Amino acid sequence: MSGLFDDAARRLRSNPGALCAMFIILSMVALTLIGPWFNPNGGEALDWSHVASQPALQSAHWFGTDRLGRDLFARTLQGTRVSLAVGLVASAVSLLVGIGYGGVAGYVGGRTDHVMMRIIEILSGLPLIFFVIFLTVIFGRNEYLLFLSIGAVGWLTMARIVRGQTLSIRQREFIEAAVASGAGTARIIAKHVIPNVIGPVIVYATLTVPQIIMFESFLSFLGLGIQEPRASLGTLIAEGAGEMEAAPWILLVPGGFLAVLLLCLNIFGDGLRDALDVKER
Amino acid sequence: MTPLLSIEEVSVSFSQHKRSIAAVRQVSLAVAARECVGIVGESGSGKTQVFMAVMGLLAANARADGSVRFEGHDILATAPEHLNRVRGSKLTMIFQDPMTSLTPHLKIGTQLAEVLVCHAGKSWSEARIAARRMLERVRVPEPIRRLNQYPHELSGGLRQRVMIGMSLLCDPMLVIADEPTTALDVTVQAQIIELLRAMREEVGTALVLISHDLAVVAGLADRILVMYAGRIVESATAVELFRHAQHPYTAELLKCIPSLSSPRLERLPTLAGQPPQPGDSLPGCMFAPRCSRAAERCRVERPLLAPTVGIARHVACHYPLPP
Amino acid sequence: MLRYFLTRLAGAVPTLFVIVTIAFFLIRAAPGGPFDQEQTLPPEIMANLQSAYGLDLPIWNQYGRYLGALVHGDFGPSFKYKDFSVTELIGQGFPVTLELGSIAMALALILGIPIGTFAALNHNRVADYATMSLAVVGIAIPSFVVLPFLGLAFGIYLRWLPVAGWEPGSIRHLVLPVVALALPPLSVIARLTRANMLEVLRSHFIRTAFAKGLPLHTVILRHALRPTLLPVASYLAPAVASIMTGSLVVESIAGLPGIGRYMVQGALNRDYTLVLGMVIIYSTLLILMGLVVDLLYAWLDPRVRLVR
C-alpha cells in the first residue's frame, strides 16, 4: 500500500506539468484565503467614484471594478472561494454516495448489481442539468441544496468505477480468505475492499472537482446557483459577458480565473491518474 | 549462388524503463530458394523476433541491428514503403493465432482480395475471383460462401487455411510460418501441416517454419536451427539432427518428443530448470545452468557456433555430445 | 434492419411516457404557479385564468387532459407567452437549436477522429503531446467561458465575426457559437480516438495487415478505424447531452433564437406546458441518439447482432 504511494509520488514528481498545476492550484487557494488581507477593498463595498474602471496597478482597484463599483479582485477571490468550496463539498458528497452505491453493487453482485447498474445506466443517459433545474426550481435557490443536488448527480461515474474495482477485487484470494475466516460483509468491505479501490477513487475524485466547479459555474451563470450579492465565478462571468464590449475586464478576470483553475485541476488529475497508473474506462 | 534470404549478425533489443533488453543476439542464417528451414526453441528464445525484424513488424520500442538481405536487397534499413514492395507478396508471413490475426469487421473475401489489389494491381472483382480460387486450393469448403463471411463465422482451422491462402496469393518466394499450428486442436494441426507440405510441393516456395515443437518441424524441414536465449546453438539437416544431436539442449528437446514406441505409462520427460529471461546475460554459455555436462569453461567462456562435421553442421558447445 | 428500427421506436414510447409522467408531477410539486408574478390580479380574474387553462381541475384530471392532447401532437398553450402554443414556440426555435447542435456535433466528429488518429500515430512524440495538451484545454474550459473569450478576440478586437445576433441563413453568426459548443466533445473524441487507436494498433490483425504489405493509410482506414470508433460511438449519446446542455448558455450568450432559453425560463416561470414540451423534445432526441448508436455498433462490429 505505502509502496504504491511511494511509487506514485516519485512518478508525480517527474511530471513537470502536474507539479506546475498543483503549485498554481495551491497558490490560488492561498490567494483566496489570504488575499482579502492585502486588498483594502471588500467584495461588497460599492465605490461610486470608480464605476466600471479599468484595471490599473496604481489605482485602488488592481483588477478594476464592475458596474456597481465593486472591486473585481475582491469579488473574484470571493467567487473563487465559493466555487472551490462548492467543488470540494459536492465532490465529497458524490464520493460518499458513489463509494457506497458502487461498493454495494460490486460486492453483493448478481441480481442486485444488475438492477443497480441498470439504474445508473438510465440516469447517465439523461442530461443531468434538467434534473438539477427541476430540483432548484422545486426546492428554491438554496445554496446548501445546491451542494447536495450537484453532488447527487456527480456520483454516477464514481459508482461505476468503484463497482468495477470491487468486482475484480472480490474475486481475488485474500477476500476469499477473509470470507473463509468468517469476517462479515461490512467488515470485508471496510477492511479489504475500500483500501484496494482507493487509487482509482482518488483519481476520479480529483477529476470530479473541476467537473463540479464547472457545473456550479454553469448553474450560477444561468441564474440558478449562487445568488447576489454573493458571487461565484459563474455569476461573475455571466455579469462580465453582458458588459463584454464596454468593459471586457469584468469578463476576463473571473473567466481567466475559472479557466486556469479548471485547467490546472484537470492537468493535476490526469497526472495523478498516470502516477497511480489507473486505466481510463 | 546467393541465398534467397540472408540474415547477418542480427540483434533485436527492446527498451523498457530506459533499459535495453536483448531478445536476439547476433544471429546469422540463410534460407535458399525452395528450402524449408525449421527454427526451434522455447518461448522467449528470440525465434519469432528474428523474423519480426525481417518483416519490419517489431514493436515500437524494439530496435534491430545487423543486415537482412532478401533477393540481394537490404530490407532491414529500408523505409516501410520500399519494404512493402516485397512484404505481403514475395515475402509473406503466417501467424500463430488465426483467431485474432484476421480483421474482425472485414469479410474474408475483402481481406484476401486486398492483397492482390495492393500488390498485383488487380481490380476488386478480378481479385475476388482469384481469392475464391485460392480458397479452393487451400481446401476451404464452400469457398463462395466463405468469401462473404466474417472471421468469427469460421472455425480456427478454416481461418488458418485462409491465412495460408492469403500468404500464397502473390506466389511468394518465401513464407514464414510462426507457430502455425500451436493454437489449433491436435487433429486440425495435422491437417494444417499436411496443407503446408502440399502447398510447398505445389508452389515451390521456400518456407521458414518456427515452432517450439520439434515434432511439428520434423516432417517438413530440410534443415533445423535450434535457438536458445537469443542465439542459434545448433544447425543441422533434419535427418542428422534427429539421428545425432550434438548440443545438450537439442538432445533434451528430442527427449521431450513423445514416441509411440516408448512405454505408455512413462512420464514425459521435461527440461529441468527455468529458461533464461529475455535480457539475462551470462559470460559463458547461456545453457550452462541447466546443462548436465557443463564444466567450468562453460561458465566463463562463451561457445561460438563452430562447424563440426561436414559443412552444414554447426554447434555452439564446448563439449558437444559424441556420436 | 427496418423491423429492428421500428421495434426499437415502439419501445421508446413507454420510456417517454414514464419521463413525461415524472416531469409532469415534479414540476407540479414545485411551489407557486404560472401567474404568481402577476400579483396585482384581482382574485376573480386569477380564478378565471386558472379555469381557462384548466388549472382548477384535480391534478389527475389535468394529467389525463394533457396526455390526451399530447397523443394528438398538441403540446398545449404556453402559460407565459400567452399568444403562442408550445408547439409554435418550439417549432420556431427548434430549427435554430438543431442547426447549431448538429453542426457542432459534426465538427466534433470530423475533427476529433482525425486529430486523435494523428496523435496515436505520433505516440510519445511532440505532435502527440501538443494535441493532447490542447485537448485538456478543450475539456477543462466550459463553453460559457470559451464563447465570450472568442467573442472578445474575434468579434470585438479583430472584428472578423459578429459577437452575437442571428440572421436566418447566415453562417457568420454561427461560427463562434458552434466552435464554443464543439470544443468539449471534440476534445473528448480526440482523446478517446487516440487511446483506442493505440490499443487497436497493438492488436494481431493490424500486424497481419502490415505483414500483407498494405500502405499505412489502408491499414488505418480499412483495418484500424472501425474497431477504434466503437467507444467513440458509445460516447455519442453523452456528447449530445453535453451539447444540449451547452446550447442552453451558448444560445443566450450569442443571442440565438433557439429553444435553449425556454428550459430555464419555463421552469422558473412555472410555464408547465413549455417545460414539459422541452423535456419531451430533448428526451426524444436522446432516445433517437441511443438508437443511432446501436445501429452504428452493428456496423462497426459485425459480431454485434441487432436482436431485441
GROMACS .gro file of C-alpha atoms in nm, chain B:
model
  323
  282MET     CA    1   2.455  -1.877  -5.565
  283THR     CA    2   2.326  -1.609  -5.327
  284PRO     CA    3   2.066  -1.733  -5.084
  285LEU     CA    4   1.709  -1.602  -5.106
  286LEU     CA    5   1.720  -1.462  -4.755
  287SER     CA    6   2.035  -1.395  -4.564
  288ILE     CA    7   2.038  -1.271  -4.210
  289GLU     CA    8   2.372  -1.147  -4.083
  290GLU     CA    9   2.455  -1.059  -3.726
  291VAL     CA   10   2.100  -0.952  -3.650
  292SER     CA   11   2.031  -0.840  -3.295
  293VAL     CA   12   1.698  -0.726  -3.157
  294SER     CA   13   1.657  -0.542  -2.831
  295PHE     CA   14   1.365  -0.384  -2.651
  296SER     CA   15   1.392  -0.070  -2.446
  297GLN     CA   16   1.189  -0.085  -2.131
  298HIS     CA   17   1.204   0.163  -1.843
  299LYS     CA   18   1.514   0.316  -2.004
  300ARG     CA   19   1.682  -0.027  -2.003
  301SER     CA   20   1.770  -0.224  -2.310
  302ILE     CA   21   1.671  -0.590  -2.309
  303ALA     CA   22   1.834  -0.812  -2.568
  304ALA     CA   23   1.600  -1.066  -2.727
  305VAL     CA   24   1.811  -1.173  -3.025
  306ARG     CA   25   2.191  -1.167  -3.019
  307GLN     CA   26   2.393  -1.165  -3.343
  308VAL     CA   27   2.201  -1.429  -3.526
  309SER     CA   28   2.315  -1.523  -3.876
  310LEU     CA   29   2.134  -1.761  -4.104
  311ALA     CA   30   2.045  -1.809  -4.466
  312VAL     CA   31   1.749  -1.960  -4.648
  313ALA     CA   32   1.793  -2.085  -5.003
  314ALA     CA   33   1.517  -2.085  -5.264
  315ARG     CA   34   1.269  -2.371  -5.221
  316GLU     CA   35   1.430  -2.474  -4.896
  317CYS     CA   36   1.236  -2.543  -4.577
  318VAL     CA   37   1.412  -2.429  -4.262
  319GLY     CA   38   1.277  -2.513  -3.921
  320ILE     CA   39   1.351  -2.281  -3.628
  321VAL     CA   40   1.308  -2.449  -3.291
  322GLY     CA   41   1.334  -2.310  -2.942
  323GLU     CA   42   1.145  -2.243  -2.622
  324SER     CA   43   0.925  -1.935  -2.597
  325GLY     CA   44   1.143  -1.634  -2.532
  326SER     CA   45   1.434  -1.777  -2.727
  327GLY     CA   46   1.402  -1.497  -2.981
  328LYS     CA   47   1.298  -1.720  -3.270
  329THR     CA   48   0.992  -1.513  -3.357
  330GLN     CA   49   1.161  -1.177  -3.306
  331VAL     CA   50   1.429  -1.255  -3.566
  332PHE     CA   51   1.159  -1.287  -3.830
  333MET     CA   52   0.953  -0.997  -3.698
  334ALA     CA   53   1.266  -0.793  -3.768
  335VAL     CA   54   1.282  -0.942  -4.117
  336MET     CA   55   0.919  -0.845  -4.180
  337GLY     CA   56   0.958  -0.499  -4.029
  338LEU     CA   57   0.695  -0.582  -3.768
  339LEU     CA   58   0.887  -0.521  -3.449
  340ALA     CA   59   0.712  -0.334  -3.170
  341ALA     CA   60   0.767   0.040  -3.143
  342ASN     CA   61   1.012   0.006  -2.853
  343ALA     CA   62   1.229  -0.251  -3.033
  344ARG     CA   63   1.538  -0.190  -3.239
  345ALA     CA   64   1.709  -0.425  -3.479
  346ASP     CA   65   2.075  -0.415  -3.587
  347GLY     CA   66   2.262  -0.613  -3.846
  348SER     CA   67   2.168  -0.682  -4.203
  349VAL     CA   68   1.883  -0.870  -4.367
  350ARG     CA   69   1.906  -0.927  -4.740
  351PHE     CA   70   1.613  -1.058  -4.939
  352GLU     CA   71   1.693  -1.138  -5.302
  353GLY     CA   72   2.012  -0.936  -5.253
  354HIS     CA   73   1.842  -0.618  -5.127
  355ASP     CA   74   1.896  -0.499  -4.773
  356ILE     CA   75   1.546  -0.477  -4.628
  357LEU     CA   76   1.625  -0.404  -4.265
  358ALA     CA   77   1.735  -0.050  -4.338
  359THR     CA   78   1.466   0.040  -4.591
  360ALA     CA   79   1.166   0.257  -4.528
  361PRO     CA   80   0.828   0.080  -4.495
  362GLU     CA   81   0.719   0.196  -4.842
  363HIS     CA   82   1.008   0.008  -5.002
  364LEU     CA   83   0.967  -0.291  -4.778
  365ASN     CA   84   0.600  -0.305  -4.885
  366ARG     CA   85   0.707  -0.395  -5.239
  367VAL     CA   86   0.812  -0.742  -5.122
  368ARG     CA   87   0.626  -0.768  -4.792
  369GLY     CA   88   0.295  -0.943  -4.842
  370SER     CA   89   0.376  -1.054  -5.197
  371LYS     CA   90   0.722  -1.216  -5.233
  372LEU     CA   91   0.782  -1.242  -4.862
  373THR     CA   92   0.482  -1.338  -4.652
  374MET     CA   93   0.405  -1.450  -4.300
  375ILE     CA   94   0.153  -1.677  -4.130
  376PHE     CA   95   0.085  -1.606  -3.764
  377GLN     CA   96   0.026  -1.823  -3.463
  378ASP     CA   97  -0.325  -1.728  -3.365
  379PRO     CA   98  -0.575  -1.735  -3.650
  380MET     CA   99  -0.848  -1.626  -3.405
  381THR     CA  100  -0.706  -1.278  -3.366
  382SER     CA  101  -0.495  -1.242  -3.677
  383LEU     CA  102  -0.779  -1.161  -3.916
  384THR     CA  103  -0.954  -0.825  -3.908
  385PRO     CA  104  -1.288  -0.891  -3.735
  386HIS     CA  105  -1.502  -0.640  -3.926
  387LEU     CA  106  -1.392  -0.726  -4.281
  388LYS     CA  107  -1.523  -1.013  -4.489
  389ILE     CA  108  -1.283  -1.295  -4.573
  390GLY     CA  109  -1.312  -1.208  -4.942
  391THR     CA  110  -1.207  -0.847  -4.882
  392GLN     CA  111  -0.912  -0.947  -4.670
  393LEU     CA  112  -0.787  -1.186  -4.938
  394ALA     CA  113  -0.863  -0.967  -5.236
  395GLU     CA  114  -0.696  -0.657  -5.098
  396VAL     CA  115  -0.357  -0.830  -5.117
  397LEU     CA  116  -0.397  -0.870  -5.493
  398VAL     CA  117  -0.542  -0.521  -5.536
  399CYS     CA  118  -0.246  -0.381  -5.349
  400HIS     CA  119   0.038  -0.586  -5.500
  401ALA     CA  120  -0.080  -0.717  -5.836
  402GLY     CA  121  -0.281  -0.411  -5.937
  403LYS     CA  122  -0.592  -0.620  -5.998
  404SER     CA  123  -0.943  -0.483  -5.987
  405TRP     CA  124  -1.156  -0.586  -5.690
  406SER     CA  125  -1.371  -0.819  -5.900
  407GLU     CA  126  -1.068  -0.994  -6.053
  408ALA     CA  127  -0.910  -1.014  -5.711
  409ARG     CA  128  -1.221  -1.174  -5.563
  410ILE     CA  129  -1.221  -1.442  -5.833
  411ALA     CA  130  -0.856  -1.514  -5.757
  412ALA     CA  131  -0.937  -1.517  -5.386
  413ARG     CA  132  -1.208  -1.777  -5.445
  414ARG     CA  133  -0.967  -1.993  -5.641
  415MET     CA  134  -0.713  -1.966  -5.363
  416LEU     CA  135  -0.970  -2.080  -5.107
  417GLU     CA  136  -1.029  -2.385  -5.327
  418ARG     CA  137  -0.657  -2.452  -5.341
  419VAL     CA  138  -0.618  -2.439  -4.962
  420ARG     CA  139  -0.918  -2.678  -4.944
  421VAL     CA  140  -1.168  -2.450  -4.782
  422PRO     CA  141  -1.512  -2.599  -4.842
  423GLU     CA  142  -1.785  -2.376  -4.994
  424PRO     CA  143  -1.539  -2.103  -5.098
  425ILE     CA  144  -1.802  -1.869  -5.244
  426ARG     CA  145  -1.997  -1.859  -4.920
  427ARG     CA  146  -1.677  -1.811  -4.718
  428LEU     CA  147  -1.584  -1.501  -4.915
  429ASN     CA  148  -1.888  -1.324  -4.774
  430GLN     CA  149  -1.838  -1.443  -4.419
  431TYR     CA  150  -1.666  -1.267  -4.132
  432PRO     CA  151  -1.374  -1.430  -3.950
  433HIS     CA  152  -1.582  -1.507  -3.640
  434GLU     CA  153  -1.810  -1.726  -3.852
  435LEU     CA  154  -1.522  -1.962  -3.937
  436SER     CA  155  -1.355  -2.229  -3.723
  437GLY     CA  156  -0.994  -2.193  -3.616
  438GLY     CA  157  -0.871  -2.448  -3.868
  439LEU     CA  158  -1.053  -2.276  -4.152
  440ARG     CA  159  -0.916  -1.940  -4.051
  441GLN     CA  160  -0.563  -2.076  -4.055
  442ARG     CA  161  -0.631  -2.211  -4.405
  443VAL     CA  162  -0.745  -1.862  -4.501
  444MET     CA  163  -0.423  -1.720  -4.355
  445ILE     CA  164  -0.217  -1.970  -4.553
  446GLY     CA  165  -0.411  -1.890  -4.869
  447MET     CA  166  -0.357  -1.521  -4.804
  448SER     CA  167   0.018  -1.574  -4.781
  449LEU     CA  168   0.026  -1.760  -5.114
  450LEU     CA  169  -0.181  -1.519  -5.324
  451CYS     CA  170   0.112  -1.347  -5.497
  452ASP     CA  171   0.326  -1.661  -5.549
  453PRO     CA  172   0.573  -1.576  -5.273
  454MET     CA  173   0.942  -1.669  -5.278
  455LEU     CA  174   0.944  -1.719  -4.902
  456VAL     CA  175   0.672  -1.789  -4.648
  457ILE     CA  176   0.745  -1.750  -4.278
  458ALA     CA  177   0.511  -1.958  -4.066
  459ASP     CA  178   0.525  -1.864  -3.697
  460GLU     CA  179   0.382  -2.148  -3.488
  461PRO     CA  180   0.109  -2.207  -3.746
  462THR     CA  181  -0.045  -2.497  -3.556
  463THR     CA  182   0.007  -2.408  -3.190
  464ALA     CA  183  -0.335  -2.252  -3.136
  465LEU     CA  184  -0.523  -2.534  -3.305
  466ASP     CA  185  -0.671  -2.869  -3.199
  467VAL     CA  186  -0.443  -3.167  -3.244
  468THR     CA  187  -0.639  -3.318  -3.534
  469VAL     CA  188  -0.652  -2.982  -3.712
  470GLN     CA  189  -0.278  -2.938  -3.652
  471ALA     CA  190  -0.200  -3.241  -3.862
  472GLN     CA  191  -0.424  -3.116  -4.142
  473ILE     CA  192  -0.256  -2.777  -4.147
  474ILE     CA  193   0.092  -2.934  -4.154
  475GLU     CA  194  -0.026  -3.155  -4.439
  476LEU     CA  195  -0.159  -2.849  -4.622
  477LEU     CA  196   0.172  -2.663  -4.579
  478ARG     CA  197   0.357  -2.966  -4.720
  479ALA     CA  198   0.123  -2.987  -5.018
  480MET     CA  199   0.145  -2.614  -5.086
  481ARG     CA  200   0.522  -2.623  -5.074
  482GLU     CA  201   0.531  -2.900  -5.334
  483GLU     CA  202   0.274  -2.720  -5.550
  484VAL     CA  203   0.411  -2.367  -5.534
  485GLY     CA  204   0.780  -2.437  -5.478
  486THR     CA  205   0.819  -2.161  -5.224
  487ALA     CA  206   1.081  -2.153  -4.954
  488LEU     CA  207   0.941  -2.194  -4.604
  489VAL     CA  208   1.062  -2.093  -4.261
  490LEU     CA  209   0.874  -2.291  -4.000
  491ILE     CA  210   0.903  -2.154  -3.649
  492SER     CA  211   0.791  -2.378  -3.366
  493HIS     CA  212   0.863  -2.467  -3.007
  494ASP     CA  213   0.783  -2.824  -3.102
  495LEU     CA  214   1.048  -3.032  -3.278
  496ALA     CA  215   0.782  -3.282  -3.380
  497VAL     CA  216   0.597  -3.021  -3.586
  498VAL     CA  217   0.913  -2.920  -3.766
  499ALA     CA  218   1.042  -3.273  -3.812
  500GLY     CA  219   0.828  -3.381  -4.102
  501LEU     CA  220   0.865  -3.065  -4.309
  502ALA     CA  221   1.204  -2.907  -4.258
  503ASP     CA  222   1.512  -2.982  -4.467
  504ARG     CA  223   1.730  -2.808  -4.214
  505ILE     CA  224   1.671  -2.725  -3.850
  506LEU     CA  225   1.817  -2.442  -3.644
  507VAL     CA  226   1.787  -2.463  -3.267
  508MET     CA  227   1.774  -2.134  -3.080
  509TYR     CA  228   1.837  -2.073  -2.713
  510ALA     CA  229   1.840  -1.738  -2.531
  511GLY     CA  230   1.857  -1.531  -2.846
  512ARG     CA  231   2.130  -1.733  -3.016
  513ILE     CA  232   2.148  -2.024  -3.258
  514VAL     CA  233   2.304  -2.316  -3.070
  515GLU     CA  234   2.284  -2.588  -3.330
  516SER     CA  235   2.226  -2.616  -3.701
  517ALA     CA  236   2.193  -2.940  -3.893
  518THR     CA  237   1.987  -3.114  -4.156
  519ALA     CA  238   1.673  -3.261  -4.012
  520VAL     CA  239   1.791  -3.616  -4.066
  521GLU     CA  240   2.125  -3.556  -3.896
  522LEU     CA  241   1.973  -3.368  -3.609
  523PHE     CA  242   1.733  -3.646  -3.526
  524ARG     CA  243   1.997  -3.910  -3.571
  525HIS     CA  244   2.254  -3.740  -3.356
  526ALA     CA  245   2.204  -3.415  -3.165
  527GLN     CA  246   2.534  -3.256  -3.070
  528HIS     CA  247   2.415  -2.978  -2.840
  529PRO     CA  248   2.295  -3.097  -2.499
  530TYR     CA  249   1.995  -2.865  -2.528
  531THR     CA  250   1.888  -3.019  -2.859
  532ALA     CA  251   1.927  -3.360  -2.704
  533GLU     CA  252   1.698  -3.259  -2.419
  534LEU     CA  253   1.441  -3.125  -2.669
  535LEU     CA  254   1.448  -3.453  -2.858
  536LYS     CA  255   1.379  -3.645  -2.541
  537CYS     CA  256   1.064  -3.437  -2.489
  538ILE     CA  257   0.901  -3.568  -2.806
  539PRO     CA  258   0.656  -3.840  -2.711
  540SER     CA  259   0.720  -4.152  -2.909
  541LEU     CA  260   0.469  -4.421  -2.997
  542SER     CA  261   0.729  -4.689  -2.927
  543SER     CA  262   0.805  -4.578  -2.573
  544PRO     CA  263   0.625  -4.743  -2.283
  545ARG     CA  264   0.286  -4.580  -2.237
  546LEU     CA  265   0.277  -4.505  -1.868
  547GLU     CA  266   0.618  -4.346  -1.855
  548ARG     CA  267   0.607  -3.979  -1.762
  549LEU     CA  268   0.708  -3.743  -2.039
  550PRO     CA  269   1.048  -3.602  -1.962
  551THR     CA  270   1.058  -3.227  -1.914
  552LEU     CA  271   1.351  -2.995  -1.927
  553ALA     CA  272   1.483  -2.912  -1.582
  554GLY     CA  273   1.525  -2.553  -1.468
  555GLN     CA  274   1.388  -2.226  -1.592
  556PRO     CA  275   1.460  -2.088  -1.938
  557PRO     CA  276   1.654  -1.763  -1.912
  558GLN     CA  277   1.454  -1.442  -1.908
  559PRO     CA  278   1.500  -1.212  -2.205
  560GLY     CA  279   1.777  -0.972  -2.116
  561ASP     CA  280   1.956  -1.214  -1.883
  562SER     CA  281   2.320  -1.229  -1.963
  563LEU     CA  282   2.595  -1.470  -1.863
  564PRO     CA  283   2.959  -1.450  -1.951
  565GLY     CA  284   2.967  -1.813  -2.061
  566CYS     CA  285   2.719  -2.049  -2.219
  567MET     CA  286   2.359  -1.945  -2.155
  568PHE     CA  287   2.254  -2.308  -2.123
  569ALA     CA  288   2.521  -2.394  -1.866
  570PRO     CA  289   2.295  -2.351  -1.558
  571ARG     CA  290   2.060  -2.620  -1.691
  572CYS     CA  291   2.321  -2.842  -1.857
  573SER     CA  292   2.429  -3.170  -1.702
  574ARG     CA  293   2.756  -3.162  -1.898
  575ALA     CA  294   2.852  -2.808  -1.800
  576ALA     CA  295   3.212  -2.761  -1.686
  577GLU     CA  296   3.399  -2.459  -1.554
  578ARG     CA  297   3.487  -2.348  -1.906
  579CYS     CA  298   3.119  -2.331  -1.997
  580ARG     CA  299   3.057  -2.073  -1.725
  581VAL     CA  300   3.333  -1.834  -1.825
  582GLU     CA  301   3.381  -1.871  -2.199
  583ARG     CA  302   3.100  -1.833  -2.450
  584PRO     CA  303   3.098  -2.115  -2.706
  585LEU     CA  304   3.078  -1.993  -3.065
  586LEU     CA  305   2.884  -2.157  -3.344
  587ALA     CA  306   3.160  -2.379  -3.476
  588PRO     CA  307   3.150  -2.612  -3.775
  589THR     CA  308   3.185  -2.972  -3.670
  590VAL     CA  309   3.129  -3.250  -3.920
  591GLY     CA  310   3.050  -3.155  -4.276
  592ILE     CA  311   2.966  -2.804  -4.393
  593ALA     CA  312   2.602  -2.767  -4.295
  594ARG     CA  313   2.658  -2.882  -3.942
  595HIS     CA  314   2.732  -2.628  -3.666
  596VAL     CA  315   2.711  -2.636  -3.291
  597ALA     CA  316   2.780  -2.380  -3.020
  598CYS     CA  317   2.910  -2.600  -2.744
  599HIS     CA  318   3.247  -2.663  -2.586
  600TYR     CA  319   3.165  -3.024  -2.518
  601PRO     CA  320   2.931  -3.145  -2.793
  602LEU     CA  321   2.773  -3.485  -2.746
  603PRO     CA  322   2.973  -3.759  -2.911
  604PRO     CA  323   2.807  -3.964  -3.184
   0.00000   0.00000   0.00000
